[in-house]
Amino acid sequence: MRRSRRWRRAEQSSKEANRRFKGRAGWALSYEVVLTLFILPDHVGSVLTLYDCGRISLYVRKEIMKSVEILLLLLCLKVVCLAAFAAAPTCPADLGSVCSGSDEWEGEFFPSIHKIKYEGPSSKNRLAFKWYNAEEEILGKKMKDWLRFSVAFWHTFRGSGADPFGAPTKFWPWEDGTNSLAMAKRRMRANFEFLEKLGAELWCFHDKDIAPDGKTLEETNANLDEVVTLAKELQGSSKIRLLWGTAQLFLHPRYMHGAATSSEVGVYAYAAAQVKKAMEVTHYLGGENYVFWGGREGYQTLLNTDMERELNHLARFLEAAVAYKKKIGFNGTLLIEPKPQEPTKHQYDWDAATTASFLRKYGLTGEFKLNIECNHATLSGHSCHHELETARINGLLGNIDANTGDPQIGWDTDQFLTDIGEATLVMLSVVRNGGLAPGGFNFDAKLRRESTDVEDIFIAHISGMDTLARGLRNVAKLIEDGSLAELVRKRYETFDTEIGAQIEAGKADFEFLEKKVLEWGEPKVASGKQELAEMLFQSAL
Ligand code: XUL
Ligand code: CO
C-alpha cells in the first residue's frame, strides 16, 4: 500500500517535471532518476528488513530510514526548485533570438520576413502587394486613407485552429503554450512587429485576447493594465494606432444567458464592470471606436425568455455606456456589430435594419453607428453590399469587419475576403459613404485550420488587403466610366419631373395623383436593364 502510493506520486511528479522541463533551457531530468529517488526508501526498508533478522534493533532501523527520508526530501525540494526555474518564460530556440529569461524579447518574431512592399500586378512575390499601394491617390484620397486596414488580435494572435471537432493546429514559435502575463506581453510585441512589417497601421482587440484573467476583477484589471501599458509604449514608438477595443462578454460561463440581457442581475453588473474597464483602456490607448458585439445577447427559446425585458435591459446597458463614455471624455464612436445568430439561435442585433430600429426605439441613434461584418450579413440572408447600403442610407455606416463566409458552409467561417466582385461592391458603398474614418477595415478573419506556416499569416492579410485595394481601383474605373451611374440615373428619371419632385417633397396627395392618372392614362414602364448593369459592373473587374 505504502509502496504503491509512493510509486504513483513519484510517477506523477516525474512526468510533471519532464513536461515542464521539456525543451526548456536544456534541462533533461530523467523520469527514471526521479522515480528511483522516490521509491528508494522502500528498497532500503526491504533490504534492512531482510538484513535485520533480529540483529539490528527496531530503533536503529527507524533512525536510518528517517535520515534516508530527509535526504530524499532535500533532493525533492531541489527538483521542485529546478522545475520552477525551468518554467520561467523562455524564447523559442528556433528563431535564434536572444532571451533575457524574463518576459522581455530581443530579436525578431518574423526574422525571415521583411517589410511588405508594393510591387505591382505583375509581381510573383507572394510577400508583396500587387494592388495595395498605400501612398497612391485614388479618387482624391490615399489608398491607405480609404482602406484604413486593421489587424484583429483575436484571430491573428489567439486563433489556434481548434474547431468543435479538433484540437489546435497552430503552434507559433513565439508561443509557450501558456496564457501567462509574460506570454501576453511577448504576443503583444509580436503583434506590433507584424503590423509594422505588414504596413497596417491599426489594430483591434478584446480585453480577454490581450491579458489573462486573474482570480478577482481587481487582479484581472491589473493584468490588463500591465499589457495595455506595454501596448501604449509600442504604439508610441511606431505609427500604429488602435482602431477599436471591445469587451469579450461571451466566453466565460457566467455569460451563458447573455451579458446585458442575462436573466441574472449579478451578470449584468459584471458585464458593466468589464465594459467600463475595456472603455477606459480603449480611451487610454487612443482608440478611435469602441465595439459592442452582442455575442450572447439573444435567446435559444422564447418559452423561457422575456424578450421585452431583455431588450429594455440591453438599451439601459447601452445608455450607461454612453454616459460613461462622456464621463471619461472618450470621443471615439460607439459601434454595434449586427449578427443574426451563432452562438445563440436568435441574436437581438439581427442585421443592420433591426439594429437601426432598436436604436431609434430607444433614442440611441445619435450615439451609435454600425460595424458591418460581411460574414454576418450573409448569415442573416443578405449580401454584405445590402447591409452596407442599409447602414449607409441610415447614416450608420461606421466600420467594416472585413471577411467572408463560404456558400457551402452554414456558419461564421471568418475567411479573408478574396472575391474581387464582392470587394468591388463593398468599396462602392465605402466610396459613396466618403470613406469610413474614424472607422476602418478590420480583418475579423482567420487562417484556415489547415494553414499552419508563419508566412501564411502574412499571405492571408496581403491577399485580403490586395483584394479590397483592387475593389477600390475598380470603383474608380466605374466612376470614371460613368455608365453604371447613368443607368441608375436614367432608371429614375421620371421622378426628375415637376410631379416627381412634388412627390419627393411630400406635396402630392392621393387625390392629386388620381387626377394625374385620369389625365395620363396607362403609364409606360421601361426595362430595368439588369443584364446591362451586370455587364457594366463586370467590365470594371
Ligand atoms: C464574432 C465577431 C466578433 C466581433 C467582436 O462573430 O465578429 O469577433 O467582431 O467581438
Ligand atoms: Co466581427
Coordinates of C-alpha atoms and ligand atoms in Angstrom, one line a residue:
M1 CA 0.0 0.0 0.0
R2 CA 2.7 2.5 1.1
R3 CA 4.9 1.5 -1.8
S4 CA 2.2 1.9 -4.5
R5 CA 1.1 5.3 -3.2
R6 CA 4.7 6.5 -3.4
W7 CA 5.1 4.9 -6.8
R8 CA 2.1 6.8 -8.1
R9 CA 3.2 10.0 -6.6
A10 CA 6.7 9.5 -8.0
E11 CA 5.4 8.7 -11.4
Q12 CA 3.1 11.8 -11.4
S13 CA 5.9 14.1 -10.2
S14 CA 8.4 12.9 -12.6
K15 CA 6.0 13.1 -15.5
E16 CA 5.1 16.7 -14.5
A17 CA 8.8 17.5 -14.1
N18 CA 9.6 16.1 -17.5
R19 CA 6.7 18.0 -19.1
R20 CA 7.9 21.3 -17.6
F21 CA 11.5 20.6 -18.4
K22 CA 10.9 19.5 -22.0
G23 CA 12.6 21.9 -24.3
R24 CA 13.4 24.4 -21.6
A25 CA 16.9 25.8 -21.0
G26 CA 18.3 22.4 -21.9
W27 CA 17.3 20.7 -18.7
A28 CA 16.7 17.0 -19.2
L29 CA 15.5 15.4 -15.9
S30 CA 15.2 11.7 -16.4
Y31 CA 11.9 10.2 -15.5
E32 CA 13.7 7.1 -14.2
V33 CA 16.0 9.1 -11.9
V34 CA 13.2 10.8 -10.1
L35 CA 11.3 7.6 -9.9
T36 CA 14.2 5.7 -8.3
L37 CA 14.7 8.5 -5.8
F38 CA 11.1 8.3 -4.7
I39 CA 11.0 4.6 -4.3
L40 CA 14.4 4.3 -2.7
P41 CA 13.1 4.3 0.9
D42 CA 11.1 1.2 0.1
H43 CA 14.2 -0.6 -1.2
V44 CA 16.3 0.4 1.8
G45 CA 13.4 -0.6 4.1
S46 CA 13.2 -4.0 2.4
V47 CA 16.9 -4.6 2.5
L48 CA 17.1 -3.7 6.1
T49 CA 14.2 -5.9 6.9
L50 CA 16.0 -8.9 5.3
Y51 CA 19.3 -8.0 7.0
D52 CA 17.6 -7.3 10.3
C53 CA 16.8 -10.8 11.3
G54 CA 16.9 -9.6 14.9
R55 CA 20.4 -8.3 14.6
I56 CA 19.6 -4.5 14.1
S57 CA 17.2 -3.1 16.6
L58 CA 14.0 -1.5 15.5
Y59 CA 15.2 1.9 16.8
V60 CA 18.3 1.9 14.7
R61 CA 16.3 0.8 11.6
K62 CA 13.9 3.7 12.2
E63 CA 16.7 6.2 12.5
I64 CA 18.4 5.1 9.3
M65 CA 15.0 5.3 7.5
K66 CA 14.5 8.8 8.9
S67 CA 17.9 10.0 7.6
V68 CA 17.3 8.5 4.2
E69 CA 13.8 10.1 4.0
I70 CA 15.3 13.6 5.0
L71 CA 17.9 13.2 2.3
L72 CA 15.3 12.4 -0.2
L73 CA 13.1 15.3 0.9
L74 CA 16.0 17.6 0.2
L75 CA 16.5 16.1 -3.2
C76 CA 12.8 16.5 -4.0
L77 CA 13.0 20.2 -2.9
K78 CA 15.8 20.7 -5.3
V79 CA 13.8 19.1 -8.1
V80 CA 10.8 21.4 -7.4
C81 CA 13.2 24.5 -7.4
L82 CA 14.7 23.4 -10.7
A83 CA 11.2 22.8 -12.2
A84 CA 10.1 26.3 -11.1
F85 CA 13.2 27.8 -12.5
A86 CA 12.9 25.9 -15.8
A87 CA 9.2 27.0 -16.1
A88 CA 10.2 30.7 -16.4
P89 CA 9.3 32.0 -19.8
T90 CA 11.9 31.4 -22.4
C91 CA 12.3 32.4 -26.0
P92 CA 11.9 29.7 -28.7
A93 CA 15.3 28.5 -29.8
D94 CA 14.3 28.1 -33.5
L95 CA 14.1 31.9 -34.0
G96 CA 17.7 32.2 -33.0
S97 CA 16.7 35.1 -30.7
V98 CA 18.4 36.1 -27.5
C99 CA 16.2 35.9 -24.5
S100 CA 16.7 37.6 -21.2
G101 CA 14.9 34.9 -19.3
S102 CA 12.1 37.4 -18.3
D103 CA 9.2 38.4 -20.5
E104 CA 11.5 40.7 -22.5
W105 CA 12.1 39.8 -26.1
E106 CA 15.1 40.5 -28.1
G107 CA 15.4 39.8 -31.8
E108 CA 12.6 39.4 -34.3
F109 CA 9.4 37.3 -34.3
F110 CA 9.4 37.1 -38.1
P111 CA 13.1 37.2 -38.9
S112 CA 12.7 35.9 -42.4
I113 CA 10.0 38.4 -43.4
H114 CA 10.9 41.9 -44.4
K115 CA 8.6 44.9 -44.7
I116 CA 5.9 44.1 -47.3
K117 CA 6.2 46.4 -50.3
Y118 CA 4.1 47.2 -53.3
E119 CA 5.5 45.6 -56.4
G120 CA 2.5 46.0 -58.9
P121 CA 0.2 43.5 -60.6
S122 CA 2.9 41.6 -62.5
S123 CA 4.8 40.6 -59.3
K124 CA 5.0 37.0 -58.5
N125 CA 6.3 37.6 -55.0
R126 CA 3.9 36.2 -52.5
L127 CA 5.2 38.5 -49.8
A128 CA 4.5 41.7 -51.8
F129 CA 1.4 43.8 -52.6
K130 CA 0.2 43.7 -56.2
W131 CA -2.7 46.2 -55.9
Y132 CA -2.4 47.9 -52.5
N133 CA -0.1 50.9 -52.8
A134 CA -0.6 52.8 -49.5
E135 CA 0.5 56.2 -50.6
E136 CA -1.1 56.2 -54.1
E137 CA -4.0 58.5 -54.6
I138 CA -7.3 57.1 -55.9
L139 CA -10.4 59.2 -56.1
G140 CA -8.8 62.1 -54.3
K141 CA -7.5 60.2 -51.3
K142 CA -4.5 57.9 -50.5
M143 CA -5.3 54.3 -50.6
K144 CA -4.4 53.9 -47.0
D145 CA -6.9 56.5 -46.0
W146 CA -9.7 54.9 -47.9
L147 CA -8.9 51.5 -46.6
R148 CA -7.6 52.0 -43.0
F149 CA -6.6 48.4 -42.5
S150 CA -6.6 46.9 -39.1
V151 CA -5.5 43.5 -37.7
A152 CA -7.8 41.6 -35.3
F153 CA -5.7 40.4 -32.4
W154 CA -8.0 37.6 -31.5
H155 CA -7.8 35.8 -34.8
T156 CA -4.2 36.6 -35.8
F157 CA -2.6 36.2 -32.3
R158 CA -5.0 34.0 -30.4
G159 CA -6.5 31.8 -33.1
S160 CA -5.3 28.3 -32.5
G161 CA -7.0 26.5 -35.4
A162 CA -9.2 24.5 -32.9
D163 CA -12.7 23.8 -34.0
P164 CA -15.6 21.9 -32.3
F165 CA -14.1 18.6 -33.7
G166 CA -10.4 19.1 -33.4
A167 CA -7.6 20.4 -31.3
P168 CA -5.3 23.4 -32.1
T169 CA -3.2 23.1 -35.2
K170 CA -1.2 26.3 -34.9
F171 CA 1.9 26.4 -32.8
W172 CA 3.6 29.7 -33.5
P173 CA 7.2 29.8 -32.5
W174 CA 6.8 32.6 -30.0
E175 CA 4.0 30.8 -28.1
D176 CA 5.0 28.8 -25.0
G177 CA 1.6 27.2 -24.6
T178 CA 0.6 29.3 -21.6
N179 CA -1.8 32.1 -21.0
S180 CA 0.7 33.8 -18.7
L181 CA 1.2 37.6 -18.3
A182 CA 4.7 37.2 -19.7
M183 CA 3.3 35.4 -22.7
A184 CA 0.7 38.1 -23.2
K185 CA 3.4 40.7 -23.4
R186 CA 5.5 38.7 -25.8
R187 CA 2.5 38.2 -28.0
M188 CA 1.8 42.0 -28.0
R189 CA 5.4 42.6 -29.2
A190 CA 4.8 40.1 -32.0
N191 CA 1.6 41.9 -32.9
F192 CA 3.4 45.2 -33.3
E193 CA 6.2 43.7 -35.4
F194 CA 3.6 42.0 -37.6
L195 CA 1.7 45.3 -38.0
E196 CA 4.8 47.2 -38.9
K197 CA 6.0 44.6 -41.4
L198 CA 2.6 44.3 -43.0
G199 CA 2.1 48.0 -43.2
A200 CA -1.3 48.0 -41.5
E201 CA -1.4 51.0 -39.1
L202 CA -4.4 49.9 -37.0
W203 CA -5.3 47.0 -34.7
C204 CA -8.3 45.8 -32.6
F205 CA -8.7 43.7 -29.5
H206 CA -11.0 42.2 -26.9
D207 CA -9.9 42.6 -23.3
K208 CA -9.6 38.8 -22.9
D209 CA -7.4 38.4 -26.0
I210 CA -4.6 40.5 -24.7
A211 CA -4.3 39.7 -21.0
P212 CA -5.1 36.7 -18.8
D213 CA -7.8 36.7 -16.2
G214 CA -6.9 37.0 -12.5
K215 CA -8.7 35.4 -9.6
T216 CA -10.7 38.6 -9.0
L217 CA -11.9 41.6 -11.0
E218 CA -9.1 43.7 -9.4
E219 CA -6.4 41.1 -10.4
T220 CA -7.9 40.8 -13.9
N221 CA -7.9 44.6 -14.4
A222 CA -4.3 44.8 -13.1
N223 CA -3.2 42.2 -15.7
L224 CA -4.9 44.2 -18.4
D225 CA -3.3 47.4 -17.2
E226 CA 0.2 45.8 -17.5
V227 CA -0.3 44.6 -21.1
V228 CA -2.0 47.9 -22.1
T229 CA 0.9 49.9 -20.7
L230 CA 3.2 47.9 -23.0
A231 CA 0.8 48.4 -25.9
K232 CA 0.8 52.1 -25.3
E233 CA 4.6 52.1 -25.3
L234 CA 4.8 50.1 -28.5
Q235 CA 2.2 52.5 -30.2
G236 CA 4.3 55.4 -29.0
S237 CA 7.4 54.1 -30.8
S238 CA 5.5 53.4 -34.1
K239 CA 2.8 54.9 -36.3
I240 CA 0.4 52.2 -35.1
R241 CA -2.9 53.2 -33.6
L242 CA -5.9 51.5 -32.1
L243 CA -9.0 51.2 -34.3
W244 CA -11.2 49.8 -31.6
G245 CA -11.3 47.9 -28.4
T246 CA -14.1 45.7 -27.0
A247 CA -15.1 43.6 -24.0
Q248 CA -15.4 39.9 -24.5
L249 CA -18.7 39.0 -22.9
F250 CA -19.4 35.6 -24.3
L251 CA -16.7 33.1 -23.4
H252 CA -16.9 32.9 -19.6
P253 CA -19.6 30.6 -18.2
R254 CA -21.1 33.5 -16.3
Y255 CA -22.3 34.8 -19.6
M256 CA -24.2 31.7 -20.7
H257 CA -27.5 33.5 -20.6
G258 CA -26.1 36.7 -22.1
A259 CA -24.4 39.7 -20.6
A260 CA -26.6 42.8 -20.7
T261 CA -29.6 40.5 -21.4
S262 CA -28.8 37.9 -18.8
S263 CA -31.6 36.9 -16.5
E264 CA -29.1 37.3 -13.6
V265 CA -28.6 40.8 -12.2
G266 CA -25.1 39.9 -11.0
V267 CA -24.1 39.1 -14.5
Y268 CA -25.5 42.4 -15.9
A269 CA -23.4 44.2 -13.3
Y270 CA -20.3 42.1 -14.0
A271 CA -20.7 42.9 -17.8
A272 CA -21.0 46.6 -16.9
A273 CA -17.8 46.5 -14.9
Q274 CA -16.0 44.7 -17.7
V275 CA -17.2 47.2 -20.4
K276 CA -16.3 50.1 -18.1
K277 CA -12.7 48.9 -17.9
A278 CA -12.5 48.0 -21.6
M279 CA -13.7 51.5 -22.4
E280 CA -11.1 53.0 -20.1
V281 CA -8.2 51.1 -21.7
T282 CA -9.5 51.8 -25.2
H283 CA -9.5 55.5 -24.3
Y284 CA -6.1 55.3 -22.8
L285 CA -4.7 53.7 -26.0
G286 CA -6.3 56.5 -28.1
G287 CA -8.9 54.1 -29.7
E288 CA -10.9 55.7 -32.4
N289 CA -14.0 53.5 -31.8
Y290 CA -15.4 51.1 -29.3
V291 CA -17.4 48.0 -30.4
F292 CA -20.4 46.1 -28.9
W293 CA -20.9 42.7 -30.4
G294 CA -23.8 41.0 -28.5
G295 CA -22.4 37.6 -28.6
R296 CA -25.0 36.0 -26.4
E297 CA -27.5 38.8 -26.3
G298 CA -30.4 36.8 -27.7
Y299 CA -32.2 33.6 -26.9
Q300 CA -32.4 29.9 -27.5
T301 CA -36.2 29.7 -27.0
L302 CA -38.8 32.3 -26.3
L303 CA -40.5 29.8 -24.0
N304 CA -38.2 30.8 -21.1
T305 CA -37.4 34.3 -22.3
D306 CA -38.9 37.7 -21.5
M307 CA -37.8 39.3 -24.8
E308 CA -39.3 42.7 -24.0
R309 CA -37.5 42.9 -20.6
E310 CA -34.2 41.7 -22.1
L311 CA -34.3 44.4 -24.9
N312 CA -35.1 47.0 -22.3
H313 CA -32.1 45.9 -20.3
L314 CA -29.9 46.0 -23.4
A315 CA -31.0 49.6 -24.0
R316 CA -30.2 50.6 -20.4
F317 CA -26.8 49.0 -20.7
L318 CA -26.0 50.9 -23.9
E319 CA -27.3 54.2 -22.3
A320 CA -25.0 53.6 -19.3
A321 CA -22.1 53.0 -21.8
V322 CA -22.9 56.4 -23.5
A323 CA -23.0 58.1 -20.1
Y324 CA -19.6 56.6 -19.1
K325 CA -18.0 57.4 -22.4
K326 CA -18.9 61.1 -21.9
K327 CA -17.8 61.0 -18.3
I328 CA -14.3 59.8 -19.1
G329 CA -14.1 62.1 -22.2
F330 CA -13.8 59.3 -24.7
N331 CA -14.6 60.7 -28.1
G332 CA -14.5 57.5 -30.1
T333 CA -17.5 56.2 -32.0
L334 CA -19.6 53.5 -30.3
L335 CA -20.3 50.8 -32.8
I336 CA -22.8 47.9 -32.7
E337 CA -22.0 44.9 -34.7
P338 CA -25.1 43.1 -36.0
K339 CA -25.2 39.3 -36.3
P340 CA -28.3 37.1 -36.6
Q341 CA -27.3 34.0 -34.8
E342 CA -24.3 31.9 -33.5
P343 CA -23.8 31.4 -30.7
T344 CA -27.5 31.9 -29.8
K345 CA -30.3 30.8 -32.0
H346 CA -31.6 34.4 -32.4
Q347 CA -29.5 37.4 -31.6
Y348 CA -31.1 40.8 -31.0
D349 CA -28.8 42.7 -33.3
W350 CA -30.0 40.5 -36.2
D351 CA -29.0 42.8 -39.1
A352 CA -28.5 46.5 -39.9
A353 CA -32.2 47.3 -40.2
T354 CA -33.2 45.5 -37.0
T355 CA -30.4 47.3 -35.1
A356 CA -31.3 50.7 -36.6
S357 CA -34.9 50.2 -35.5
F358 CA -33.7 49.2 -32.0
L359 CA -31.5 52.3 -31.8
R360 CA -34.5 54.5 -32.9
K361 CA -36.9 53.0 -30.4
Y362 CA -34.6 53.7 -27.5
G363 CA -33.5 57.1 -28.7
L364 CA -29.9 56.0 -29.2
T365 CA -29.5 56.7 -32.9
G366 CA -27.2 59.7 -32.5
E367 CA -24.9 57.8 -30.1
F368 CA -24.1 54.7 -32.1
K369 CA -23.0 53.6 -35.6
L370 CA -22.8 50.1 -37.0
N371 CA -19.8 47.8 -37.6
I372 CA -20.9 45.7 -40.6
E373 CA -19.3 42.3 -40.9
C374 CA -19.7 40.6 -44.3
N375 CA -20.0 37.0 -43.0
H376 CA -22.7 38.2 -40.5
A377 CA -24.5 39.8 -43.4
T378 CA -24.7 36.5 -45.4
L379 CA -25.8 34.6 -42.2
S380 CA -28.7 37.0 -42.0
G381 CA -29.7 36.2 -45.5
H382 CA -28.4 39.5 -47.0
S383 CA -25.4 40.4 -49.1
C384 CA -22.6 42.4 -47.5
H385 CA -23.5 45.1 -50.0
H386 CA -27.1 45.2 -48.8
E387 CA -26.0 45.6 -45.2
L388 CA -23.5 48.3 -46.0
E389 CA -26.1 50.2 -48.0
T390 CA -28.7 49.8 -45.3
A391 CA -26.2 51.2 -42.8
R392 CA -25.1 54.0 -45.1
I393 CA -28.5 55.3 -46.0
N394 CA -29.4 55.4 -42.3
G395 CA -26.3 57.4 -41.6
L396 CA -25.0 54.5 -39.6
L397 CA -22.0 53.1 -41.5
G398 CA -19.1 53.2 -39.1
N399 CA -16.7 50.3 -39.6
I400 CA -16.4 47.1 -41.6
D401 CA -15.3 43.8 -40.2
A402 CA -13.8 42.6 -43.4
N403 CA -14.3 38.9 -44.1
T404 CA -16.4 36.5 -46.0
G405 CA -18.2 33.2 -45.4
D406 CA -18.4 30.1 -47.5
P407 CA -21.6 29.5 -49.5
Q408 CA -21.4 25.7 -48.8
I409 CA -20.8 26.1 -45.0
G410 CA -23.6 27.4 -42.9
W411 CA -21.6 29.2 -40.2
D412 CA -19.4 32.1 -39.5
T413 CA -16.2 30.9 -41.1
D414 CA -14.5 34.3 -40.9
Q415 CA -12.4 33.9 -44.1
F416 CA -10.3 36.5 -45.7
L417 CA -12.2 38.2 -48.5
T418 CA -10.6 37.3 -51.8
D419 CA -13.6 37.7 -54.2
I420 CA -12.9 40.7 -56.4
G421 CA -16.5 41.3 -57.4
E422 CA -17.6 41.2 -53.7
A423 CA -14.8 43.6 -52.8
T424 CA -15.8 46.0 -55.5
L425 CA -19.4 46.1 -54.2
V426 CA -18.1 46.7 -50.7
M427 CA -15.9 49.5 -52.0
L428 CA -18.8 51.0 -53.9
S429 CA -20.6 51.6 -50.6
V430 CA -17.5 52.8 -48.9
V431 CA -16.8 55.4 -51.6
R432 CA -20.4 56.5 -51.5
N433 CA -20.0 56.9 -47.8
G434 CA -17.0 59.2 -48.3
G435 CA -14.8 56.6 -46.6
L436 CA -15.1 55.0 -43.2
A437 CA -12.9 57.2 -40.9
P438 CA -12.8 57.1 -37.9
G439 CA -13.8 53.5 -38.7
G440 CA -11.8 51.2 -40.9
F441 CA -11.5 47.7 -42.4
N442 CA -10.8 45.4 -39.5
F443 CA -9.7 41.9 -40.7
D444 CA -12.0 39.9 -38.5
A445 CA -10.7 36.9 -40.4
K446 CA -8.7 33.8 -39.6
L447 CA -6.4 31.4 -41.4
R448 CA -7.9 28.1 -42.3
R449 CA -7.3 25.4 -39.7
E450 CA -5.0 23.7 -42.2
S451 CA -2.8 26.7 -42.8
T452 CA 0.0 26.4 -40.3
D453 CA 3.1 28.2 -41.6
V454 CA 4.1 31.6 -40.1
E455 CA 4.2 33.1 -43.6
D456 CA 0.5 32.1 -44.1
I457 CA -0.4 34.9 -41.6
F458 CA 1.2 37.4 -43.9
I459 CA -0.1 35.9 -47.1
A460 CA -3.7 35.9 -45.8
H461 CA -3.5 39.6 -44.8
I462 CA -1.7 40.6 -48.0
S463 CA -4.3 38.8 -50.1
G464 CA -7.2 40.5 -48.1
M465 CA -5.6 43.9 -48.5
D466 CA -4.9 43.4 -52.2
T467 CA -8.5 42.3 -52.8
L468 CA -10.0 45.4 -51.2
A469 CA -7.4 47.6 -52.9
R470 CA -8.4 46.1 -56.2
G471 CA -12.1 46.7 -55.3
L472 CA -11.2 50.4 -54.8
R473 CA -9.4 50.6 -58.1
N474 CA -12.4 49.0 -59.8
V475 CA -14.8 51.5 -58.2
A476 CA -12.6 54.3 -59.6
K477 CA -12.9 52.7 -63.0
L478 CA -16.7 52.5 -62.7
I479 CA -16.9 56.2 -61.6
E480 CA -14.6 57.4 -64.4
D481 CA -16.6 55.4 -66.9
G482 CA -19.9 56.7 -65.5
S483 CA -22.2 54.2 -67.4
L484 CA -23.5 52.4 -64.4
A485 CA -24.3 55.6 -62.6
E486 CA -26.0 56.9 -65.7
L487 CA -28.1 53.7 -66.0
V488 CA -29.3 54.2 -62.4
R489 CA -30.0 57.9 -63.0
K490 CA -31.9 57.1 -66.2
R491 CA -34.0 54.4 -64.4
Y492 CA -35.5 57.0 -62.0
E493 CA -35.6 60.0 -64.5
T494 CA -39.4 60.2 -64.4
F495 CA -39.1 61.4 -60.9
D496 CA -36.8 64.2 -62.1
T497 CA -40.0 65.9 -63.3
E498 CA -42.3 68.5 -61.7
I499 CA -44.7 65.9 -60.4
G500 CA -41.8 63.6 -59.3
A501 CA -40.3 66.5 -57.3
Q502 CA -43.7 67.2 -55.7
I503 CA -44.0 63.5 -54.6
E504 CA -40.5 63.5 -53.2
A505 CA -41.2 66.8 -51.4
G506 CA -44.3 65.2 -49.8
K507 CA -46.6 67.6 -51.6
A508 CA -48.6 65.1 -53.7
D509 CA -51.7 63.7 -52.1
F510 CA -53.8 60.8 -53.3
E511 CA -56.5 62.9 -54.9
F512 CA -53.9 64.9 -56.9
L513 CA -52.3 61.7 -58.1
E514 CA -55.6 60.2 -59.1
K515 CA -56.3 63.3 -61.2
K516 CA -52.9 62.8 -62.9
V517 CA -53.7 59.1 -63.7
L518 CA -57.0 60.2 -65.3
E519 CA -55.1 62.7 -67.4
W520 CA -52.0 60.5 -68.4
G521 CA -53.7 57.1 -68.8
E522 CA -51.7 53.8 -68.5
P523 CA -48.0 54.6 -67.6
K524 CA -45.2 53.3 -69.8
V525 CA -42.8 51.1 -67.9
A526 CA -39.2 50.9 -69.0
S527 CA -36.7 48.0 -68.9
G528 CA -34.8 47.5 -65.6
K529 CA -31.6 46.8 -67.6
Q530 CA -30.3 44.3 -65.0
E531 CA -28.1 42.4 -67.5
L532 CA -26.6 45.6 -68.8
A533 CA -25.9 46.8 -65.3
E534 CA -24.1 43.4 -64.6
M535 CA -22.2 43.7 -67.9
L536 CA -21.0 47.2 -67.0
F537 CA -20.0 46.1 -63.5
Q538 CA -18.1 43.1 -64.8
S539 CA -16.2 45.2 -67.3
A540 CA -14.6 47.1 -64.4
L541 CA -13.3 44.0 -62.6
Ligands
XUL1 C1 -18.0 37.4 -33.8 C2 -17.3 38.6 -34.1 C3 -16.5 39.3 -33.1 C4 -16.7 40.7 -33.0 C5 -16.0 41.4 -31.8 O1 -18.7 36.8 -34.8 O2 -17.4 39.1 -35.3 O3 -15.2 38.9 -33.2 O4 -16.2 41.3 -34.1 O5 -16.5 40.9 -30.6
CO2 CO -16.7 40.9 -36.1

